[in-house]
mmCIF file of C-alpha atoms in Angstrom:
data_model
loop_
_atom_site.group_PDB
_atom_site.id
_atom_site.type_symbol
_atom_site.label_atom_id
_atom_site.label_comp_id
_atom_site.label_asym_id
_atom_site.label_seq_id
_atom_site.Cartn_x
_atom_site.Cartn_y
_atom_site.Cartn_z
ATOM 1 C CA GLN A 4 93.290 -51.408 71.993
ATOM 2 C CA VAL A 5 92.994 -50.957 75.721
ATOM 3 C CA GLN A 6 90.281 -51.937 78.128
ATOM 4 C CA LEU A 7 89.623 -49.799 81.175
ATOM 5 C CA VAL A 8 87.693 -50.857 84.240
ATOM 6 C CA GLU A 9 86.665 -48.313 86.850
ATOM 7 C CA SER A 10 85.748 -49.024 90.428
ATOM 8 C CA GLY A 11 85.350 -47.234 93.727
ATOM 9 C CA GLY A 12 82.267 -45.142 93.190
ATOM 10 C CA GLY A 13 79.491 -44.930 95.703
ATOM 11 C CA LEU A 14 77.383 -42.737 97.922
ATOM 12 C CA VAL A 15 79.121 -40.385 100.332
ATOM 13 C CA GLN A 16 78.110 -37.430 102.440
ATOM 14 C CA PRO A 17 79.361 -33.934 101.672
ATOM 15 C CA GLY A 18 82.880 -33.537 102.968
ATOM 16 C CA GLY A 19 83.603 -37.221 102.591
ATOM 17 C CA SER A 20 86.169 -39.001 100.469
ATOM 18 C CA LEU A 21 86.324 -41.676 97.813
ATOM 19 C CA ARG A 22 89.119 -43.221 95.824
ATOM 20 C CA LEU A 23 88.370 -44.250 92.275
ATOM 21 C CA SER A 24 90.495 -46.839 90.510
ATOM 22 C CA CYS A 25 91.005 -47.425 86.807
ATOM 23 C CA ALA A 26 92.676 -50.673 85.818
ATOM 24 C CA ALA A 27 94.100 -50.817 82.299
ATOM 25 C CA SER A 28 94.608 -53.917 80.191
ATOM 26 C CA ARG A 29 98.078 -52.852 79.104
ATOM 27 C CA SER A 30 101.040 -51.152 80.662
ATOM 28 C CA ILE A 31 100.156 -47.558 81.365
ATOM 29 C CA ALA A 32 103.722 -46.712 80.425
ATOM 30 C CA SER A 33 102.579 -47.154 76.814
ATOM 31 C CA ILE A 34 99.698 -44.705 77.242
ATOM 32 C CA SER A 35 100.456 -41.045 76.742
ATOM 33 C CA THR A 36 97.719 -39.714 78.996
ATOM 34 C CA MET A 37 95.244 -41.225 81.386
ATOM 35 C CA GLY A 38 92.549 -39.341 83.132
ATOM 36 C CA TRP A 39 89.205 -39.029 84.763
ATOM 37 C CA TYR A 40 86.175 -37.358 83.284
ATOM 38 C CA ARG A 41 82.667 -36.960 84.594
ATOM 39 C CA GLN A 42 79.202 -36.385 83.279
ATOM 40 C CA ALA A 43 76.354 -35.126 85.405
ATOM 41 C CA PRO A 44 72.717 -35.366 84.320
ATOM 42 C CA GLY A 45 71.941 -32.746 81.705
ATOM 43 C CA LYS A 46 75.568 -31.742 81.278
ATOM 44 C CA GLN A 47 78.329 -32.638 78.864
ATOM 45 C CA ARG A 48 81.266 -34.767 79.843
ATOM 46 C CA GLU A 49 84.012 -32.700 81.402
ATOM 47 C CA LEU A 50 87.622 -33.213 82.302
ATOM 48 C CA VAL A 51 88.341 -33.824 85.964
ATOM 49 C CA ALA A 52 92.030 -34.694 86.021
ATOM 50 C CA THR A 53 94.704 -36.177 83.783
ATOM 51 C CA VAL A 54 98.156 -37.581 84.284
ATOM 52 C CA ALA A 55 100.639 -37.865 81.440
ATOM 53 C CA ARG A 56 103.202 -40.588 80.929
ATOM 54 C CA GLY A 57 105.909 -38.314 82.238
ATOM 55 C CA GLY A 58 103.948 -37.620 85.393
ATOM 56 C CA SER A 59 102.578 -34.164 84.733
ATOM 57 C CA THR A 60 99.032 -33.597 85.936
ATOM 58 C CA ASN A 61 96.150 -31.375 84.981
ATOM 59 C CA TYR A 62 93.024 -30.618 86.992
ATOM 60 C CA ALA A 63 89.759 -28.906 86.412
ATOM 61 C CA ASP A 64 89.515 -25.692 88.387
ATOM 62 C CA SER A 65 86.524 -27.056 90.252
ATOM 63 C CA VAL A 66 88.523 -29.899 91.805
ATOM 64 C CA LYS A 67 91.938 -28.345 92.359
ATOM 65 C CA GLY A 68 93.065 -28.778 95.923
ATOM 66 C CA ARG A 69 90.506 -31.490 96.579
ATOM 67 C CA PHE A 70 91.235 -34.253 94.062
ATOM 68 C CA THR A 71 94.527 -35.970 93.324
ATOM 69 C CA ILE A 72 95.273 -38.187 90.352
ATOM 70 C CA SER A 73 98.054 -40.728 90.642
ATOM 71 C CA ARG A 74 99.509 -43.717 88.848
ATOM 72 C CA ASP A 75 100.727 -47.114 89.928
ATOM 73 C CA SER A 76 102.590 -48.445 86.920
ATOM 74 C CA ALA A 77 103.246 -51.797 88.559
ATOM 75 C CA LYS A 78 99.499 -52.358 88.816
ATOM 76 C CA ASN A 79 98.579 -50.691 85.506
ATOM 77 C CA THR A 80 96.197 -48.565 87.505
ATOM 78 C CA VAL A 81 95.336 -44.902 87.812
ATOM 79 C CA TYR A 82 93.602 -43.526 90.878
ATOM 80 C CA LEU A 83 91.569 -40.487 91.682
ATOM 81 C CA GLN A 84 91.580 -39.561 95.339
ATOM 82 C CA MET A 85 88.558 -37.393 95.966
ATOM 83 C CA ASN A 86 88.445 -35.424 99.199
ATOM 84 C CA SER A 87 86.103 -32.768 100.530
ATOM 85 C CA LEU A 88 83.408 -33.964 98.197
ATOM 86 C CA LYS A 89 80.572 -31.638 97.322
ATOM 87 C CA PRO A 90 77.096 -32.377 95.989
ATOM 88 C CA GLU A 91 78.117 -30.802 92.697
ATOM 89 C CA ASP A 92 80.708 -33.563 92.311
ATOM 90 C CA THR A 93 77.855 -36.002 91.762
ATOM 91 C CA ALA A 94 78.315 -37.553 88.328
ATOM 92 C CA LEU A 95 79.181 -40.656 86.393
ATOM 93 C CA TYR A 96 82.965 -40.782 86.385
ATOM 94 C CA TYR A 97 84.786 -42.257 83.409
ATOM 95 C CA CYS A 98 88.352 -43.323 83.025
ATOM 96 C CA GLY A 99 89.948 -42.370 79.733
ATOM 97 C CA ALA A 100 93.200 -43.313 78.043
ATOM 98 C CA GLN A 101 94.900 -41.599 75.127
ATOM 99 C CA VAL A 102 97.249 -43.795 73.125
ATOM 100 C CA PRO A 103 100.074 -42.796 70.793
ATOM 101 C CA PRO A 104 100.750 -42.134 67.999
ATOM 102 C CA PHE A 105 97.367 -40.745 66.950
ATOM 103 C CA GLY A 106 95.884 -39.983 70.316
ATOM 104 C CA GLU A 107 93.123 -42.568 70.105
ATOM 105 C CA ARG A 108 90.967 -42.406 73.192
ATOM 106 C CA TYR A 109 89.463 -45.322 75.049
ATOM 107 C CA TRP A 110 86.835 -45.154 77.753
ATOM 108 C CA GLY A 111 85.763 -47.269 80.649
ATOM 109 C CA GLN A 112 82.149 -47.971 81.469
ATOM 110 C CA GLY A 113 81.954 -45.439 84.262
ATOM 111 C CA THR A 114 81.414 -45.529 87.991
ATOM 112 C CA GLN A 115 78.754 -43.503 89.758
ATOM 113 C CA VAL A 116 79.695 -41.022 92.453
ATOM 114 C CA THR A 117 76.855 -39.533 94.449
ATOM 115 C CA VAL A 118 77.478 -36.908 97.117
ATOM 116 C CA SER A 119 74.413 -36.337 99.230
ATOM 117 C CA SER A 120 73.319 -36.059 102.817
#
């Protein structure tokens, strides 16, 4: 069991930046993969970025070069640095954690990111 709490969402203009935070209730060293997902109105939830326990990362093609996922193990927190934001990045962003040995997934409540002028 792991609780995840997201923060950092908000309203930004195109080209702006936000940093999302996901605080976990346990050591993220015990979590195989943590990541960010998003769901826009009328669309299914999609992967944005993940970071594995060993440090490897994975990004959706749509955010490569603009978003960076990182971990701070001391704070049990995963971040998503979002730069050069576009209106199409507007979505509810969820933090997810996948836990060994069966890959059970836990979700945060989501934080809204709106990119608009």
